[in-house]
Structure formats: structure tokens, C-alpha cells
CSV table of C-alpha atoms in Angstrom, one decimal:
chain,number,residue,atom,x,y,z
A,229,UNK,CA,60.8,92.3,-110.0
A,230,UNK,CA,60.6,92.2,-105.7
A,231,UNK,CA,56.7,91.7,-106.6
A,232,UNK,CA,57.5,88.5,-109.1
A,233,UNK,CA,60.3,86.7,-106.1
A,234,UNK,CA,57.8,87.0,-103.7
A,235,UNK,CA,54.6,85.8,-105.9
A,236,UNK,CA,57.7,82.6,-106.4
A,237,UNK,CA,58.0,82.3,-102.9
A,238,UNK,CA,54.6,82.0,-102.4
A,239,UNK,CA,53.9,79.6,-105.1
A,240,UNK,CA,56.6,77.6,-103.5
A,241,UNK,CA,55.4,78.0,-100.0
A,242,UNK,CA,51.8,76.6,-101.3
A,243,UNK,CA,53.0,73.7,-103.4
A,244,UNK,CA,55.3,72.1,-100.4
A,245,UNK,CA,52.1,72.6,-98.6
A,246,UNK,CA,50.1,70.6,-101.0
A,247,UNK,CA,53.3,67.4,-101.2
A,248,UNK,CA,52.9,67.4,-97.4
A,249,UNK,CA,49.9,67.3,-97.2
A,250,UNK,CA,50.0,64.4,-99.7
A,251,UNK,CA,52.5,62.4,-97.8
A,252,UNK,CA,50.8,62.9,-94.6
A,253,UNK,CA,47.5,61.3,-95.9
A,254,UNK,CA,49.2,58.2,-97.7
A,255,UNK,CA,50.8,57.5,-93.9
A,256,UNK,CA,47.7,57.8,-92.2
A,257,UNK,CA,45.8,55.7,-94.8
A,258,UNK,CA,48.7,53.2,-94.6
A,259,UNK,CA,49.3,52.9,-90.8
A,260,UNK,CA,45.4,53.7,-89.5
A,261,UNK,CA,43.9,51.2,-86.9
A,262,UNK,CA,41.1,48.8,-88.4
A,263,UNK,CA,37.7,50.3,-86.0
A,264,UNK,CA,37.1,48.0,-83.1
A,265,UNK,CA,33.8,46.3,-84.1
A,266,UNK,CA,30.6,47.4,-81.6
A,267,UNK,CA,30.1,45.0,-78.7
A,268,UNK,CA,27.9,42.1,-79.5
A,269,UNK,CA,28.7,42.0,-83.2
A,270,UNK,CA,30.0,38.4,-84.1
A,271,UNK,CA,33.2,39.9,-86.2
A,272,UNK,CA,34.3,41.2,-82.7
A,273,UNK,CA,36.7,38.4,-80.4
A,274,UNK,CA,37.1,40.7,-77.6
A,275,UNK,CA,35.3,40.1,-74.3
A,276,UNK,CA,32.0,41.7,-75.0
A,277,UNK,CA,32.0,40.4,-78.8
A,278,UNK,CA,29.4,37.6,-79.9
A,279,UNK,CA,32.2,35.5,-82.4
A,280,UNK,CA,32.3,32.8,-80.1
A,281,UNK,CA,28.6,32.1,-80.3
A,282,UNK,CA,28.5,32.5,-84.4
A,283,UNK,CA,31.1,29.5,-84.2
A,284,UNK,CA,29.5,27.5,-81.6
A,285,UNK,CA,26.1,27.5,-83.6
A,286,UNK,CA,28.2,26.6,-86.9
A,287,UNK,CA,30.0,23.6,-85.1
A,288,UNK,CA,26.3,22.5,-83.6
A,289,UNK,CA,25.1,22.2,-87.3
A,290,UNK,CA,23.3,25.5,-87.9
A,291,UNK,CA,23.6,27.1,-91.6
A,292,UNK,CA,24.7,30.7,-90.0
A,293,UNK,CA,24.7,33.9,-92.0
A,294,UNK,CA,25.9,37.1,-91.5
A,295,UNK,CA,22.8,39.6,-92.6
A,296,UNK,CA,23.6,42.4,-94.2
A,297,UNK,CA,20.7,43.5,-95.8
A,298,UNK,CA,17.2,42.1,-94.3
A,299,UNK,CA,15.3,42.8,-97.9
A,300,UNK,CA,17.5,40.4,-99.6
A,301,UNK,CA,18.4,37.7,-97.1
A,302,UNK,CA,15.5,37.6,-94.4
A,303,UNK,CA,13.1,35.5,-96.3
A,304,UNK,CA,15.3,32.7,-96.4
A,305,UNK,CA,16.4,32.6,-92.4
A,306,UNK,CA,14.3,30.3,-90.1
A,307,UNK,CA,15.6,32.6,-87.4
A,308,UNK,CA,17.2,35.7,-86.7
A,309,UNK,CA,19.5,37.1,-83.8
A,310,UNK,CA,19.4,40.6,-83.2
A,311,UNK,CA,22.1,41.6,-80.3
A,312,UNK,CA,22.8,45.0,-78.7
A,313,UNK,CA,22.3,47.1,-82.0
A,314,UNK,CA,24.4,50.0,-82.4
A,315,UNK,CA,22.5,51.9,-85.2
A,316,UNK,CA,18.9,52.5,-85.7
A,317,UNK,CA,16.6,50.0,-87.0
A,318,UNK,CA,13.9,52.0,-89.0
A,319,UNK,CA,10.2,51.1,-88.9
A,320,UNK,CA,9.8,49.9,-92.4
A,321,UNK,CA,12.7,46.8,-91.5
A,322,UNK,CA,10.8,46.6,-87.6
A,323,UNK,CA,7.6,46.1,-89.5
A,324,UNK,CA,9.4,43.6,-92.2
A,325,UNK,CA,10.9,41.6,-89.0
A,326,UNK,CA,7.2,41.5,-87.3
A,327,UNK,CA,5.7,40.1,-90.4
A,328,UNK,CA,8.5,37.4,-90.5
A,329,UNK,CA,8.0,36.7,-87.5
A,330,UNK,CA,4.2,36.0,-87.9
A,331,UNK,CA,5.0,33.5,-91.0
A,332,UNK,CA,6.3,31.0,-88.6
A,333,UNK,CA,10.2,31.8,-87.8
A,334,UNK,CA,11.7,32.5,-84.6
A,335,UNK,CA,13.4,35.7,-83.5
A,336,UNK,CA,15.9,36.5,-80.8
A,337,UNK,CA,16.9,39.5,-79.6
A,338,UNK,CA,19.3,40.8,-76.5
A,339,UNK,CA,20.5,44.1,-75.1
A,340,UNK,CA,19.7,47.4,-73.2
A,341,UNK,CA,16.7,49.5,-73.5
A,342,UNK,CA,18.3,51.9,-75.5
A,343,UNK,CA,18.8,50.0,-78.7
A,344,UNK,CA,16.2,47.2,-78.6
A,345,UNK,CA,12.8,48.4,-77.3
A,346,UNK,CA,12.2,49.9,-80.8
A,347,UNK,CA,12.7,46.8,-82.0
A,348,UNK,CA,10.0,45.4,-79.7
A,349,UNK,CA,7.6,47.3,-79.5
A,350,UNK,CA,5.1,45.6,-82.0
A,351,UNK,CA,5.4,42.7,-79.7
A,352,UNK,CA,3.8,44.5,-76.4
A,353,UNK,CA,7.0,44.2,-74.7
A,354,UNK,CA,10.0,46.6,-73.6
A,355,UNK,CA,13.0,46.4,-71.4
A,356,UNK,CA,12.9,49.0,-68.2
A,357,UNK,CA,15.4,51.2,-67.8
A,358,UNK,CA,16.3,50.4,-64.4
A,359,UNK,CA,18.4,47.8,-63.5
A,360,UNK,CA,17.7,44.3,-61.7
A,361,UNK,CA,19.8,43.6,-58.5
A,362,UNK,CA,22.5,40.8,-59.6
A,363,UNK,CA,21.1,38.1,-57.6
A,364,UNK,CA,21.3,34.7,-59.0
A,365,UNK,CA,19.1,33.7,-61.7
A,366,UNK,CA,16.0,31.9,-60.8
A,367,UNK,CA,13.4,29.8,-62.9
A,368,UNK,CA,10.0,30.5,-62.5
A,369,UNK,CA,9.0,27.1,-63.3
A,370,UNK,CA,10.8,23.5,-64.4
A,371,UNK,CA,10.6,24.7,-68.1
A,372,UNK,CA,13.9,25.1,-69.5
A,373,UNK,CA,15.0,21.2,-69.1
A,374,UNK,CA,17.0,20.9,-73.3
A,375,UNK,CA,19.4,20.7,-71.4
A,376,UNK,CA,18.4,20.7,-67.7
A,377,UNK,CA,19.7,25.0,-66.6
A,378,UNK,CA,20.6,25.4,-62.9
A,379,UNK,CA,22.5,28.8,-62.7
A,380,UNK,CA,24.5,31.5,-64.7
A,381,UNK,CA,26.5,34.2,-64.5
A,382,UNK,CA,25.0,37.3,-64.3
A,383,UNK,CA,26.1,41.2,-64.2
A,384,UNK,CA,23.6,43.4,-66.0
A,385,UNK,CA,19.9,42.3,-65.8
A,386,UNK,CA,16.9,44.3,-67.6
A,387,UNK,CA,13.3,43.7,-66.3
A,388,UNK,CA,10.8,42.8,-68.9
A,389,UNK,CA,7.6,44.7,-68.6
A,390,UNK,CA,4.3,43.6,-71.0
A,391,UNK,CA,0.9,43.3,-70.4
A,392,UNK,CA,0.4,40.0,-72.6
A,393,UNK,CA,-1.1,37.6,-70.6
A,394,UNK,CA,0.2,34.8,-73.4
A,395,UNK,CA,4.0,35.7,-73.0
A,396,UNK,CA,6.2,32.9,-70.7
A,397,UNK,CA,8.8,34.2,-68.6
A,398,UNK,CA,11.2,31.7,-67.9
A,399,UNK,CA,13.9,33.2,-65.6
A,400,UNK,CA,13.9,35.8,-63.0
A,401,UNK,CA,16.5,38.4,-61.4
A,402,UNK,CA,15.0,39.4,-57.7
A,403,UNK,CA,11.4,38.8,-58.9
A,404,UNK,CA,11.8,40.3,-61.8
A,405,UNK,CA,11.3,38.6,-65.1
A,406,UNK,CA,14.7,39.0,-67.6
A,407,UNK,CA,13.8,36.3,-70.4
A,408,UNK,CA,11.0,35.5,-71.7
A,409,UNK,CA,9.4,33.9,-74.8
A,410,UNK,CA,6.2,35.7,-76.9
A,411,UNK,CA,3.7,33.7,-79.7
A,412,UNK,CA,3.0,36.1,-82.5
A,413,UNK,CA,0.7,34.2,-84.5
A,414,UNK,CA,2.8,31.6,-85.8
A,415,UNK,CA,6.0,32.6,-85.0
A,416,UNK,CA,8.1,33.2,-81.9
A,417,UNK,CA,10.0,36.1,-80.1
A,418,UNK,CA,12.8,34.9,-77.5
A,419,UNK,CA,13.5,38.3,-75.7
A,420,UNK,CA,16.3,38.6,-72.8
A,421,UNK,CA,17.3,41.5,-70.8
A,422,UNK,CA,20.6,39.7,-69.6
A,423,UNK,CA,23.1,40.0,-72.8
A,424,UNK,CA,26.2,38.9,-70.5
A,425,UNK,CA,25.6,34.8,-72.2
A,426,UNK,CA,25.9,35.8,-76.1
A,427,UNK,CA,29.3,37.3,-75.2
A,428,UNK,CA,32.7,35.5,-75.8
A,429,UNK,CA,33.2,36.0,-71.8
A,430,UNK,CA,29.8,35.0,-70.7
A,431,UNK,CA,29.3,32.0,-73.1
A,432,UNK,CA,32.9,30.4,-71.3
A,433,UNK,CA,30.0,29.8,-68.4
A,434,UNK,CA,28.7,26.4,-68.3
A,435,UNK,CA,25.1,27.8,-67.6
A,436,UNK,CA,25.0,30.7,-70.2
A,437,UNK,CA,26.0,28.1,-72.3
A,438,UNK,CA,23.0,25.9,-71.6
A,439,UNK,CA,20.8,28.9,-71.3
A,440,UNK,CA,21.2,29.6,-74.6
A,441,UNK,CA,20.6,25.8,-75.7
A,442,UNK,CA,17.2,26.3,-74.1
A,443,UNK,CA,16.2,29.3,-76.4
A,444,UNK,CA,17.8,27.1,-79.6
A,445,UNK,CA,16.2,24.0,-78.6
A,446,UNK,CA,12.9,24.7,-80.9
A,447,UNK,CA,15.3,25.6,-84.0
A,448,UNK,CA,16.1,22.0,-85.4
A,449,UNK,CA,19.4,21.5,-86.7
A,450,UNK,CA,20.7,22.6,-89.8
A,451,UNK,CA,18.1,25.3,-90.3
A,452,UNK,CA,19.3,28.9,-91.4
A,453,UNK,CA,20.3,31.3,-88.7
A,454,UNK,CA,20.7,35.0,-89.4
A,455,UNK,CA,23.0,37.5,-87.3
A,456,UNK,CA,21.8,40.9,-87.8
A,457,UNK,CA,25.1,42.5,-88.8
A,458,UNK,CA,23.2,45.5,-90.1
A,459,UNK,CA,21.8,46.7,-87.1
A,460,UNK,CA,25.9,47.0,-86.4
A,461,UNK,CA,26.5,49.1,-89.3
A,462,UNK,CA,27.6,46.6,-91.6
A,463,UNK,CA,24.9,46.5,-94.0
A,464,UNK,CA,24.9,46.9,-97.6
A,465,UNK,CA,23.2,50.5,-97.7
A,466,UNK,CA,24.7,51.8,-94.6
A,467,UNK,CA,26.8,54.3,-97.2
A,468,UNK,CA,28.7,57.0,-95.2
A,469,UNK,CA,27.0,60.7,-95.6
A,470,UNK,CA,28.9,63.8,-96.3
A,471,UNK,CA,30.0,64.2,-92.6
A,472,UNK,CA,31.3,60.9,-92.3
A,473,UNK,CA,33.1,60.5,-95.2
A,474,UNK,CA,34.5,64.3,-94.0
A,475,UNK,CA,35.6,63.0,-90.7
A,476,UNK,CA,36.0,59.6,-91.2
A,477,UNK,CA,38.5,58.6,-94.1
A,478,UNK,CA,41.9,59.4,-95.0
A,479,UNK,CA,41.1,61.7,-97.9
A,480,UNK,CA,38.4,64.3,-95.2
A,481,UNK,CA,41.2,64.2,-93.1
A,482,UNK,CA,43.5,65.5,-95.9
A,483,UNK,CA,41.4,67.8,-96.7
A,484,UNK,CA,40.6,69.0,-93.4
A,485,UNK,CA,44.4,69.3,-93.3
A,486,UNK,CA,45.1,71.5,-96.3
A,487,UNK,CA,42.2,73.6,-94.6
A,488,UNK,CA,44.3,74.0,-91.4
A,489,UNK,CA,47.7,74.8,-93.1
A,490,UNK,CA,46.0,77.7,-95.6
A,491,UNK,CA,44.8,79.0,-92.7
A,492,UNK,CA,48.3,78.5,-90.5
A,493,UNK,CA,50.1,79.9,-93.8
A,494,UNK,CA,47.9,83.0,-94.1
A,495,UNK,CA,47.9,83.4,-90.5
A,496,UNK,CA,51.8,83.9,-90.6
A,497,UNK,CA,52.0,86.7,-93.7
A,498,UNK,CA,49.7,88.7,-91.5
A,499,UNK,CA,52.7,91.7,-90.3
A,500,UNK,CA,52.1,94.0,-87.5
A,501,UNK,CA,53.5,97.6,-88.1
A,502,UNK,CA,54.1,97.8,-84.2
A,503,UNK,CA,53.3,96.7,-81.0
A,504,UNK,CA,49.5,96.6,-80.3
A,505,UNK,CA,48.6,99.2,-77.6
A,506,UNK,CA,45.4,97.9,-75.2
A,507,UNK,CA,42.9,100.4,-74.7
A,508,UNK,CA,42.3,102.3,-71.6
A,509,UNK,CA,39.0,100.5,-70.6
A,510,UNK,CA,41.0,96.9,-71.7
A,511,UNK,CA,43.8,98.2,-69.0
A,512,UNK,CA,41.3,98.7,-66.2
A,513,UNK,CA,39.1,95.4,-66.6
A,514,UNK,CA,40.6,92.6,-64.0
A,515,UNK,CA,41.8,89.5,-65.5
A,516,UNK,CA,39.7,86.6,-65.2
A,517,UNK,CA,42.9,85.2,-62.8
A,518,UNK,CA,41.1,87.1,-60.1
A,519,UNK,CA,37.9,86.0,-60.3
A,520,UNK,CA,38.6,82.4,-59.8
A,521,UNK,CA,41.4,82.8,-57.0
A,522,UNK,CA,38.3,85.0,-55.4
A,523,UNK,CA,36.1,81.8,-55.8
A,524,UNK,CA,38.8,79.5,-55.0
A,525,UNK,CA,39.5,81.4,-51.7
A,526,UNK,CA,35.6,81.6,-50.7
A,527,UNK,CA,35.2,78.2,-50.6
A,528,UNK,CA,37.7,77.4,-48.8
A,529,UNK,CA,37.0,80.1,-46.1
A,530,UNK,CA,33.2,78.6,-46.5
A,531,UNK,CA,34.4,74.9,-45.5
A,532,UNK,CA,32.5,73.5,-47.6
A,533,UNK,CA,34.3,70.5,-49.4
A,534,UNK,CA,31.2,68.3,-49.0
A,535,UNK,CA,29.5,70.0,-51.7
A,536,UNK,CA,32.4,70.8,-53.5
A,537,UNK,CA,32.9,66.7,-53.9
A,538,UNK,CA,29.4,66.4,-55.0
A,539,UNK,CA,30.5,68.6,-57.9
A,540,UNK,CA,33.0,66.6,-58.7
A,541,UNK,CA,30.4,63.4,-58.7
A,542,UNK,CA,27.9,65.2,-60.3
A,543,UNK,CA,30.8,66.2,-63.2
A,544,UNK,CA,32.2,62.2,-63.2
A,545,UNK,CA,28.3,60.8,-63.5
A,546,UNK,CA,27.4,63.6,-66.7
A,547,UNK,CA,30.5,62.5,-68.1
A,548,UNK,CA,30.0,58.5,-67.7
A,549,UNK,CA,26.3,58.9,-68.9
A,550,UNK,CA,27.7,60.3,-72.3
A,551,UNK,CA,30.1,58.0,-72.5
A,552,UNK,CA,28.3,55.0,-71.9
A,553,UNK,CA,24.5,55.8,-72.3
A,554,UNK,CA,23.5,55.0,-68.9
A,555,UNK,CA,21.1,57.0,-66.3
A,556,UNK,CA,23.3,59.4,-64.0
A,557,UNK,CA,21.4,58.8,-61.4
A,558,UNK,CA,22.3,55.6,-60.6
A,559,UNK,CA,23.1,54.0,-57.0
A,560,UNK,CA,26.9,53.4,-56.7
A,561,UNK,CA,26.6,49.5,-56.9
A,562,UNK,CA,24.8,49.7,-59.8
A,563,UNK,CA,26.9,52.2,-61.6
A,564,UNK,CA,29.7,50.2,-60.9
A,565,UNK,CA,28.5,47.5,-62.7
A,566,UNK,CA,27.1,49.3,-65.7
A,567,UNK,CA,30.4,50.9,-66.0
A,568,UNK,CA,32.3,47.5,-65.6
A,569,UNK,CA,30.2,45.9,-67.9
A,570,UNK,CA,30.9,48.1,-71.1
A,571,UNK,CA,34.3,48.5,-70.4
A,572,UNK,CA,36.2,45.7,-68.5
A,573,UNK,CA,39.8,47.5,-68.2
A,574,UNK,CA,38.8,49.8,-65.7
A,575,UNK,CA,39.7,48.8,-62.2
A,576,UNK,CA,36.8,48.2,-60.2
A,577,UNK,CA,38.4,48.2,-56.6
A,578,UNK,CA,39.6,51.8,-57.5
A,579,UNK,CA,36.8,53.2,-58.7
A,580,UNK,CA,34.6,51.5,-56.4
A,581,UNK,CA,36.7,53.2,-54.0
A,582,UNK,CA,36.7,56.9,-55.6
A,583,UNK,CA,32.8,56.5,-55.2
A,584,UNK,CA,32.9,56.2,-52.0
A,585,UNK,CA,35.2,59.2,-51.5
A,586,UNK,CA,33.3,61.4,-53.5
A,587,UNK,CA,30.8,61.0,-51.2
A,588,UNK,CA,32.6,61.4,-47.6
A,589,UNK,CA,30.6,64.1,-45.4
A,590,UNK,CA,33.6,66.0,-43.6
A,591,UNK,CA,36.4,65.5,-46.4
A,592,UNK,CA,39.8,67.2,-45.2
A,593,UNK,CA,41.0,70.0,-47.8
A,594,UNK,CA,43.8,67.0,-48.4
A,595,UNK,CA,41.7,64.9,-49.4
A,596,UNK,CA,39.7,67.2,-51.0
A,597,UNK,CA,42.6,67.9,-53.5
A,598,UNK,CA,43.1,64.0,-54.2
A,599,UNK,CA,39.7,63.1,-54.7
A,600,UNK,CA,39.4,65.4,-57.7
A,601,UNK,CA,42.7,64.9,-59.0
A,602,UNK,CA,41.6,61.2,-58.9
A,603,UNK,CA,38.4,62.1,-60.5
A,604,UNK,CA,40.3,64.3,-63.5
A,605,UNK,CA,42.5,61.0,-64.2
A,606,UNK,CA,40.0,58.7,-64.3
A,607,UNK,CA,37.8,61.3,-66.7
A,608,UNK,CA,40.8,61.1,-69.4
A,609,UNK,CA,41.7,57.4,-68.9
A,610,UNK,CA,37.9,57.0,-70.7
């Protein structure tokens, strides 16, 4: 009988479980954030989204498309627009593009060296890693004149490197070339290392705005343009796996969630029939404590915060390289802007400043202390 009121009470125990674990997952399904679209995608109408340009190209006259699947749809663009793609392109659509391409039509593509140069690369062309200064953009020649282009905003500039002598550059970024234009065989390749003017903030500029008229003025009006909504993980075959659908929809989380509470629930039957007794050799081992307030106290004796704030740079740069694929070892302008760029909320007096801090040569232990509070509070504001 005391065997049968406890099997109940488990039984019990197990099919609450299973009702909360229902209820939970209909409110999370019901009340989970939409995903904020990736940056440069035309269904995203924050800063560093490219909606405003999809509309300004439908109010010019253009027949615009969203492309989700480059098999079915590419054959019947005049020209496509490939910006900042945040999943990989694979060879057999870079090789489908190229071949395009040669038939006459015109593509465009914009962005970093991470996601692009794959793209590019059957052209003779890639973007450098490095990063242009931000001085004003110059022409190289009186060539852009649909309309007539005098200046632009710029904040992120990407050198083009190629050794084709028949490629154009048309504008420049401290001597270095940043768009430029490339015949292949019939066809044309616009390719710009300065994505800033296909955003909804950089296209409010008067010259992004005829920038981007320059590279449009060969497409006549009222032919097809393409957005390559694929390459942002929109496209028709861009099915999640196992491990996305695990950890990425309401039912994986439920599941993930009965996981956790068996576990919880079997975790609390466990009984102890008395108070565990360390061993002798667990007694004698000193607790980590010790060793860190033993570290702690040798630097401090050592005096040597200077290195001890390199650390903390060395920690901030790792963390702001994962965060927003860029090189670590950038110079502090430069990082600044990168770090601007992909994420306009952060304050860039303060960090500017806690920079500059991180690198002070005779810190006090004061200021030692709030630098790398500073640096932990910026790390989880990201």
C-alpha cells in the first residue's frame, strides 16, 4: 500500500511537470520577440537596414524583387544587389551568379571582407581586411557625373585590391580605391568597400544618395532588380537543421525544458542517510580562496597595474572580435569606428575614453579598480 501512495505521488509529481511545461511553451510561443533582421537586409528599418533603398528604387521606377531562391528567380533579374551577407553563399550559386553576370546583367555587391570576398573571387577582386583612414571620399577622375557626386559620408572604408588592369576605380579613401566597376565579358560587377550609403542612415546623405545613382545610372528604368534576401537567410531552402530547430523554436525549448525538470525532479528524490564526511586528504588541500588572494596580493606588492590593464584590453578586444568579427588588433581609432558602426547605441565618448585608460602607463590602484569595473560593464552591456 505505502509502495502504491508513493508510485501516486509520483505519477502526480510527473504529470504537473508535463501541464507546466505545456503552459510555459504556449507563453513563450505567444509573447517571443520577432528576430531583428541582419543589417543590410531590406526587411530591416533600423539604422544599419537597407529598406529605405528597396523603396527608393521602387519609387524611381525599378521592378524590385526580393530573391529568395537564385535557381528560380535569377534568370529573370537584369540586376542583382548582394549587401553584407550573413550566411554563406556556396560555390555552385557563386558560380551561377558569375555566369549571369557574363550573359549581360549587372551585379552589385557591398560589405566587409568577411562575407563578400567569396563572392568575388571569380572576378579577380577582394576587399582587404584592413581598414581605410575615414578621410573624405575622393574621385579618381570626372567619371561619376549621372548626377554630378562631390562628397559623402563615410565611416567604414575597405580597400579594393585586383590585379585586373581592365577594372575602373571610381572613388578613393586616402589613396586607396573603395569602389570600383569590373567588365566580365558582357556583363558588369559594381563592387564597394564603403556599405555606410545602402543603409537607411547613410542613404538620408545627399551624396550617398547620388553615389548610388551613379552605380544605377547604366540600369534603365523599369528593368528588374533583385535583392539577395537569401544570402540573409531568408531563402526558400534555408530549412532549419536539427540543432536549430533544438534551440531555436518554442517546441526545442519545451523540450529542453521537460529535460531540465526530470533532471531537477530526480535530483530532489536523491536522500542522504547522513551528513557527508570529507576525507582526510579533501580536509588538508587549501581552497582555491587562497590561491587567488595569493595572486591578488602579488601583484599588487609587484606594482604592476600597467600590465594588469593590458589584460583587461587584451580581454575587452577577444571579446569585441567575437562579437563583431573584427581584427583585435586594431589601432584605437579604428576600433572605435568598427565598433560604432555595427552597433550605434554604444556611447562613443565613453568608450573612446575607456581606451584610452586602458592604456595609461603609471595607473593608480584607484584607478586600476575603475577601469576594469568599467571594462566588466561595458562587456555585459554587449
Amino acid at each position: 500500500m505505502e509502495y502504491l501512495r508513493k508510485l501516486n505521488t509520483d505519477i502526480k509529481i510527473l504529470l504537473g511537470s508535463l501541464v507546466v511545461i505545456a503552459i510555459l511553451s504556449i507563453i513563450t510561443l505567444l509573447t517571443a520577440r520577432a528576430p531583428d533582421a541582419p543589417a543590410l537586409s531590406v526587411r530591416n528599418d533600423q539604422a544599419d537596414g537597407a529598406m529605405a533603398f528597396q523603396r527608393w528604387l521602387q519609387h524611381t521606377g525599378y521592378d524590385v524583387q526580393e530573391v529568395l531562391s537564385l535557381k528560380d528567380q535569377l534568370a529573370n533579374l537584369d540586376a542583382l544587389i548582394v549587401l553584407e551577407p550573413s550566411v554563406l553563399i556556396n560555390d555552385s550559386d557563386i558560380r551561377m551568379i558569375r555566369d549571369w553576370v557574363r550573359k549581360g546583367n549587372t551585379l552589385i555587391v557591398s560589405g566587409s571582407p568577411f562575407s563578400i570576398n567569396d563572392l568575388i573571387q571569380p572576378y579577380e577582386v577582394s576587399l582587404d581586411f584592413r581598414i581605410a583612414e575615414t578621410d573624405p571620399l575622393a574621385a579618381g577622375a570626372p567619371t561619376l557625373l549621372n548626377p554630378t557626386f562631390d562628397a559623402a559620408a563615410v565611416e567604414i572604408a575597405y580597400p579594393i585590391s585586383t590585379e585586373r588592369e581592365d577594372a575602373v576605380p571610381y572613388m578613393f579613401v586616402s589613396n586607396n580605391p573603395v569602389l570600383m566597376s569590373i567588365p566580365e565579358q558582357a556583363g558588369q560587377v559594381w563592387l564597394s568597400g564603403i556599405p555606410l550609403p545602402f543603409t537607411n542612415r547613410g542613404i538620408q546623405d545627399a551624396g550617398n544618395a547620388r553615389l548610388i545613382a551613379n552605380i544605377l545610372a547604366t540600369i534603365p528604368s523599369g528593368a528588374a532588380i533583385g535583392f539577395d534576401e537569401a544570402a540573409h537567410g531568408y531563402g526558400e531552402d534555408s530549412a532549419l537543421d536539427f540543432n536549430g530547430w533544438l534551440f531555436g523554436t518554442p517546441p526545442g525549448w519545451g523540450i529542453l525544458l521537460a529535460v531540465a525538470i526530470t533532471l531537477l525532479y530526480l535530483a530532489l528524490r536523491g536522500r542522504r542517510f547522513g551528513r557527508a564526511i570529507p576525507l582526510k586528504s579533501d580536509r588538508l588541500r587549501r581552497e582555491s580562496g587562497e590561491y587567488i588572494q595569493a595572486m591578488a596580493t602579488l601583484f599588487r606588492r609587484s606594482g604592476q597595474r600597467s600590465e594588469m590593464l593590458a589584460h583587461y584590453e587584451n580581454q575587452l578586444r577577444r571579446r569585441l572580435s567575437e562579437r563583431f568579427a573584427l581584427d583585435p588588433k586594431l589601432e584605437p581609432k579604428q576600433l572605435v569606428q568598427v565598433v560604432i558602426y555595427h552597433d550605434p547605441s554604444i556611447d562613443e565618448a565613453a568608450f573612446r575614453d575607456l581606451l584610452t585608460r586602458l592604456r595609461h602607463d603609471h595607473p593608480s590602484e584607484a584607478e586600476l579598480v575603475k577601469t576594469a569595473s568599467d571594462v566588466d560593464s561595458f562587456l555585459k552591456q554587449l
